[in-house]
XYZ file of C-alpha atoms in Angstrom:
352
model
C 0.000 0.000 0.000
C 1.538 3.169 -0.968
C 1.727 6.692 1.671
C -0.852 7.806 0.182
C -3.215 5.151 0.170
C -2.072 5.161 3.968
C -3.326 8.851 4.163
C -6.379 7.673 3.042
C -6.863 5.014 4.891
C -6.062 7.145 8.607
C -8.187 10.253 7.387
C -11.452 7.527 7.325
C -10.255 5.587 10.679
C -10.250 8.923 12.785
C -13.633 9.531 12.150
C -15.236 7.052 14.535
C -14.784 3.434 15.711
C -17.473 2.442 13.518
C -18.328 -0.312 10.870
C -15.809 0.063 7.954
C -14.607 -3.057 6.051
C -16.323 -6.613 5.286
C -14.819 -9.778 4.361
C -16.122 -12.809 2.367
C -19.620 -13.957 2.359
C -21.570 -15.375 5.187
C -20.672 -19.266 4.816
C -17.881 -21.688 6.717
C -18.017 -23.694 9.540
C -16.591 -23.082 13.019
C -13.392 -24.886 12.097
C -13.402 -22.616 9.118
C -14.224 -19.411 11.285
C -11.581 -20.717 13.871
C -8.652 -20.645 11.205
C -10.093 -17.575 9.544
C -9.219 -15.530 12.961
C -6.286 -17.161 13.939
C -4.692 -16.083 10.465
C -5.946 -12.935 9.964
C -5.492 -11.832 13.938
C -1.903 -13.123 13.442
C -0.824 -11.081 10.511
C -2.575 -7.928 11.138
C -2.951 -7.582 14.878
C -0.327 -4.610 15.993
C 0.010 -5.180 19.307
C 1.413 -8.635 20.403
C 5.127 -7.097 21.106
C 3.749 -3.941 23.573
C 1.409 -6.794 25.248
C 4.543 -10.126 25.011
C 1.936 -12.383 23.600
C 2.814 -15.206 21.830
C -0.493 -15.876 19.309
C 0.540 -19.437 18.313
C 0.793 -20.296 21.667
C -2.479 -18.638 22.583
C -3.999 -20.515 19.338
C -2.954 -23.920 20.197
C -4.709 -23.338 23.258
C -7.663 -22.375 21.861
C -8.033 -24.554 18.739
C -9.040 -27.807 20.376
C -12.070 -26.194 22.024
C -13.477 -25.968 18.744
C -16.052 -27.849 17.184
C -17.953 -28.349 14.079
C -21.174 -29.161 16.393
C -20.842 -26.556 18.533
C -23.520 -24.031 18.907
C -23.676 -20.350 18.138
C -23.241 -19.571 21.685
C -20.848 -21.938 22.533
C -19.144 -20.583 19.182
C -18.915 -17.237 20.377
C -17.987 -18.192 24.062
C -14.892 -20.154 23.131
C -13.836 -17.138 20.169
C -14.399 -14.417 22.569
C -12.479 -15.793 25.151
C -9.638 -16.418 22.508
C -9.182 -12.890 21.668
C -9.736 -11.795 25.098
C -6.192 -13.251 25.300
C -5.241 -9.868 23.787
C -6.878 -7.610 26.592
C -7.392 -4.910 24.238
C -11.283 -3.120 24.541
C -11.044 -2.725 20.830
C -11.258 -6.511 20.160
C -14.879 -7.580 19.740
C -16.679 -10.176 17.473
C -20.113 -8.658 16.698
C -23.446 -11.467 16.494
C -27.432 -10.824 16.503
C -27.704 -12.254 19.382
C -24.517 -10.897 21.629
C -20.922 -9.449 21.185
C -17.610 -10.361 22.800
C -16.108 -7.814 25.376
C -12.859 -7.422 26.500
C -13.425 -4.846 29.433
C -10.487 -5.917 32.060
C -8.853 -2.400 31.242
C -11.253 -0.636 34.019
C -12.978 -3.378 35.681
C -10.008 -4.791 37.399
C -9.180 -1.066 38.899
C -11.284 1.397 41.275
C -13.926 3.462 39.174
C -12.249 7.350 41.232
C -15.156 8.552 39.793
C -19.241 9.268 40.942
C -21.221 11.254 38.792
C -23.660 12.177 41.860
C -21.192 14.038 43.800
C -19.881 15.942 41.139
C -23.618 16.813 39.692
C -25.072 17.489 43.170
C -21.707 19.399 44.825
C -19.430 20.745 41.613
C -21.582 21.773 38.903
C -24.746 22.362 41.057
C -28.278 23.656 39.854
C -27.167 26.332 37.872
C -24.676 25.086 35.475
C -24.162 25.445 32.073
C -24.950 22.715 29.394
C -23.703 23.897 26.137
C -24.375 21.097 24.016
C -22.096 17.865 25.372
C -19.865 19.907 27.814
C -21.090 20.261 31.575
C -19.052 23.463 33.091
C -19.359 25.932 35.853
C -17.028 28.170 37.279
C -15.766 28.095 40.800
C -13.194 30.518 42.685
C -13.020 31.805 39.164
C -11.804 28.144 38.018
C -13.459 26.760 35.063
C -14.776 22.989 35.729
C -15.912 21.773 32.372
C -16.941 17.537 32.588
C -17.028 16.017 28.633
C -18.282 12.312 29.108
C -17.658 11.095 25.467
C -15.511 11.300 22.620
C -18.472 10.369 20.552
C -20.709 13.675 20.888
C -20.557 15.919 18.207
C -18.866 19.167 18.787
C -20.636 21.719 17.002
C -18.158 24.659 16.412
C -21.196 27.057 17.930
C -21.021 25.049 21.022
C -17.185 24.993 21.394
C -17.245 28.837 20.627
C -19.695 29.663 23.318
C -17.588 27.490 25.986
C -14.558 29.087 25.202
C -16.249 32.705 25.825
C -17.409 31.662 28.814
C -14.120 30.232 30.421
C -11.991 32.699 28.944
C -11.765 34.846 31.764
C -10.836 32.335 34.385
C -7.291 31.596 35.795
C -7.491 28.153 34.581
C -9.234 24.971 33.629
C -9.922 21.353 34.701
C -11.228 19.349 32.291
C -12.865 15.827 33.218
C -12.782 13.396 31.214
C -13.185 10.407 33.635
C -15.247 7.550 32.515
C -15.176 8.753 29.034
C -15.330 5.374 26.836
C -13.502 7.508 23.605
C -14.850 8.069 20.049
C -14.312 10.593 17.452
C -10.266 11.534 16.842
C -11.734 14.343 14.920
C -13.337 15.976 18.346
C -9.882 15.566 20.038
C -8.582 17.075 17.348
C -11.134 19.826 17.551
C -10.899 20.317 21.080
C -6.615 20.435 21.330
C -6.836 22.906 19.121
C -8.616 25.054 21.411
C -5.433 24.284 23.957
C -2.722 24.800 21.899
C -0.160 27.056 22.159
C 1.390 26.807 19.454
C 2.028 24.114 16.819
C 3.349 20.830 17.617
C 3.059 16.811 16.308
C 2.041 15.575 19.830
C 1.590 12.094 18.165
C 2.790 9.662 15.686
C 0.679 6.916 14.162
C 2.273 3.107 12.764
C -0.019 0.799 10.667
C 0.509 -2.554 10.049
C 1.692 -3.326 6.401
C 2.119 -6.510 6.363
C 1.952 -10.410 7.750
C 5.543 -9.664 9.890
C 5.985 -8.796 13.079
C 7.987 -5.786 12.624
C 5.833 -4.934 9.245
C 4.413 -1.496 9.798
C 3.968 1.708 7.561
C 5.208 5.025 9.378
C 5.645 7.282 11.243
C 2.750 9.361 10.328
C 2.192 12.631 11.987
C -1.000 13.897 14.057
C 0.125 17.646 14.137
C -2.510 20.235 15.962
C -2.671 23.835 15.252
C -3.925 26.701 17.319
C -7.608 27.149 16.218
C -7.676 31.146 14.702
C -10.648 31.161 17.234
C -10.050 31.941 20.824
C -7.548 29.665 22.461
C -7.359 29.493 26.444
C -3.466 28.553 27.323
C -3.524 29.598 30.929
C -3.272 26.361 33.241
C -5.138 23.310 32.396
C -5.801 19.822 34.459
C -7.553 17.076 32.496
C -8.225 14.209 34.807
C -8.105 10.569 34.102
C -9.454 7.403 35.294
C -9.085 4.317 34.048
C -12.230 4.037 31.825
C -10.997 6.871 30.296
C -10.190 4.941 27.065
C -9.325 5.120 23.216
C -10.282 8.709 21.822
C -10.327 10.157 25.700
C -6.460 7.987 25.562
C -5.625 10.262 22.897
C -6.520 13.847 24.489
C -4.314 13.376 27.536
C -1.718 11.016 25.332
C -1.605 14.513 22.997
C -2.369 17.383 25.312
C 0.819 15.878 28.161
C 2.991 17.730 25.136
C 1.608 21.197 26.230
C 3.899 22.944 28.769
C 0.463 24.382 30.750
C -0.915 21.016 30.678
C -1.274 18.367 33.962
C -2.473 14.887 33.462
C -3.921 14.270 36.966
C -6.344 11.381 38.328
C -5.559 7.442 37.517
C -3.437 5.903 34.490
C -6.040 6.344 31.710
C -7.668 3.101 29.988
C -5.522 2.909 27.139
C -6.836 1.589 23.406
C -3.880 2.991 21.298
C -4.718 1.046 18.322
C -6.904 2.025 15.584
C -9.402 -0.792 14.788
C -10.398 -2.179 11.457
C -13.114 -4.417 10.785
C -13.516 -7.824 8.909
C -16.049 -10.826 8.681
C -15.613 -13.991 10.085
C -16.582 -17.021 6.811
C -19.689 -17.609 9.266
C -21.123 -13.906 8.589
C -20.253 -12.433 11.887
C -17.855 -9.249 12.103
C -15.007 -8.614 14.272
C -12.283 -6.303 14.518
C -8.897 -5.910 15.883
C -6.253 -3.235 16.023
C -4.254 -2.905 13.830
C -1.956 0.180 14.119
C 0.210 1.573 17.206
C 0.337 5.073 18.242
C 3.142 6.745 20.097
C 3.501 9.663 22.003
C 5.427 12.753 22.125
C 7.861 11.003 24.535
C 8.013 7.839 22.483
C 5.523 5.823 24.522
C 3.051 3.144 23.228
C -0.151 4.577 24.011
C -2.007 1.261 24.677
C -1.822 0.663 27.797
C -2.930 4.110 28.977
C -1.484 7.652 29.714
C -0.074 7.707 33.553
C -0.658 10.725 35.306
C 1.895 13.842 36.026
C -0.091 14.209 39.707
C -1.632 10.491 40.537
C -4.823 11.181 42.773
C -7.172 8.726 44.330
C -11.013 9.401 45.098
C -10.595 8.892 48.769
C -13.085 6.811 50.236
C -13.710 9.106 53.510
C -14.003 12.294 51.467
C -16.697 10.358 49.373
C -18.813 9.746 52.256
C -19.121 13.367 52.531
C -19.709 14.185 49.293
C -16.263 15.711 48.238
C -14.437 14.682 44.973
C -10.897 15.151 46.127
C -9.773 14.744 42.850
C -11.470 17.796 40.932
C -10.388 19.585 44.612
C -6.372 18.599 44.341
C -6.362 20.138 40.842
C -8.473 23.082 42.158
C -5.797 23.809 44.540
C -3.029 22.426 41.907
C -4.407 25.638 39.701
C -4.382 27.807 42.447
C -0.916 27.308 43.530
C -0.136 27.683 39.941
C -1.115 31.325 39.782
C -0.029 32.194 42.953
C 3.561 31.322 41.739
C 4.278 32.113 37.967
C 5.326 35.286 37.010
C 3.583 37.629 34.831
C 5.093 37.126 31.209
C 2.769 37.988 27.641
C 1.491 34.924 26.454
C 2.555 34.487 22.790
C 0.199 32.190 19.995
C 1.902 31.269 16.897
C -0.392 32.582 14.258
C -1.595 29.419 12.400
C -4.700 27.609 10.129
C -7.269 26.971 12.892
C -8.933 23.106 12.934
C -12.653 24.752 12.412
């Protein structure tokens, strides 16, 4: 496949996690389906050396649980099991009747989040909802909560949020428990954060059947949106079902100098997923790129936080999030310490 094809390929992926590609027709056994996945997983699955899995190993396992008699159900038991082997939440065979999970990224870890607390104690009765952002302003701190990736940002929406916080001394932005979506709204949104121009991350796609076959780098570069920008300090927190698209705002915006990660090590889902049809007719997909960040990390496993925070059981019990409070105070201390200097934009091609 050439660059450009390659191009091509990314600028449809980023759109959304959605159905994209389909495979032979709807006929073949469970033997058949068996050896279908086991090939195709093995040449085009990106991820086997961040994870040290060994997928013949993890096959041989797995192949004589497989039987031409088996049922649908049993089918899909003993195939989503196999590729839970790969612990990757964007690894799912698709049915009428069900669909294999992997979901051992966040259920194996505390949830350091509760919706209740912040809606009844944070953003209160009188908050703002402009369109999928949830913000108020406290000590003349902007709190702005964005639970997924996958709600449309409409540029009128984005514009009236950023007139809003513009005047505060900083931002924390919540993205806890945000299950990803649309690259294009991270793009969108870091945009809005940017300083200047930078390529926070670099994306790898698998080219070919070998282990070490992958097309790349290829640059994710975000410009300052024309539009207003707010560069002042800025905490996004994290938890660990923070995952795939809300992997990539922290993985990206930890290049900003006025950035803090804070929270839990974020969810992870680094790969880009593409889709294909088992012989039987039912879909699947895998991952099948690896994206790095500014630092050179492998983005999979998740983003760890500059300031790790808990949500501390006794503060729960009295309804205080001491997470959004730590980067309250975090921005506080902040201001009280930097020095006056002019804050300077590079004057660049907005993303709206």
């Amino acid at each position: 496949m050439t660059r450009a094809a390659y191009l091509f390929l990314f600028s449809i992926l980023l759109t959304s996690c959605s159905r994209l590609f389909f495979g032979p027709d709807p006929e073949g056994s469970p033997i058949e389906s068996f050896e279908y996945l086991k090939e195709e997983v093995g040449q085009r699955y990106s991820l086997f050396e961040t994870k040290n899995l060994d997928w013949e190993s993890i096959s041989a396992t797995y192949e004589s649980q497989i039987k031409d008699s088996m049922s649908s159900e049993e089918l899909l038991e003993v195939l989503g099991a196999y590729l839970g082997e790969l612990q990757d939440g964007h690894v799912n065979i698709y049915t009428d009747f069900d669909y294999s999970r992997n979901w051992d990224w966040y259920l194996d870890y505390p949830s350091n989040f509760d919706m209740e607390i912040i809606e009844r104690n944070y953003l209160g009765k009188r908050h703002w909802r402009t369109g999928p952002f949830f913000h108020t302003i406290i000590d003349s701190i902007a709190y702005v909560y964005y639970g997924s990736f996958s709600t449309p940002i409409a540029g009128k929406y984005l514009n009236a949020l950023m007139e809003r916080i513009e005047p505060c001394k900083g931002l924390v932005f919540d993205i806890r428990n945000n299950g990803g979506g649309k690259l294009n709204n991270v793009k969108m949104l870091a945009s809005r954060f940017a300083d200047t121009t930078r390529v926070p991350l670099q994306f790898y796609f698998k080219s070919g059947p070998g282990k070490d076959d992958f097309a790349g780098p290829f640059d994710y570069k975000i410009k300052p949106s024309t539009k207003t920008t707010f560069t002042k300090p800025i905490v996004i927190l994290t938890n660990r079902k923070s995952y795939s698209a809300a992997t990539f705002f922290p993985a990206l915006m930890s290049a900003y100098p006025h950035v803090t990660i804070m929270g839990d090590t974020s969810g992870g889902g680094g790969g880009i997923p593409y889709h294909l049809e088992l012989p039987n007719g039912w879909n699947f997909r895998i991952s099948t790129s690896i994206t790095k960040d500014a630092q050179g990390r492998d983005i999979e496993l998740g983003i760890p936080p500059d300031v790790e925070v808990s949500l501390d059981p006794l503060a729960v019990q009295i309804g205080r999030d001491n997470i959004i409070e730590t980067a309250f105070q975090y921005i506080q201390d902040k201001n009280s310490t930097k020095k006056e200097v002019p804050q300077i934009i590079e004057e660049d091609q907005g993303q709206e």
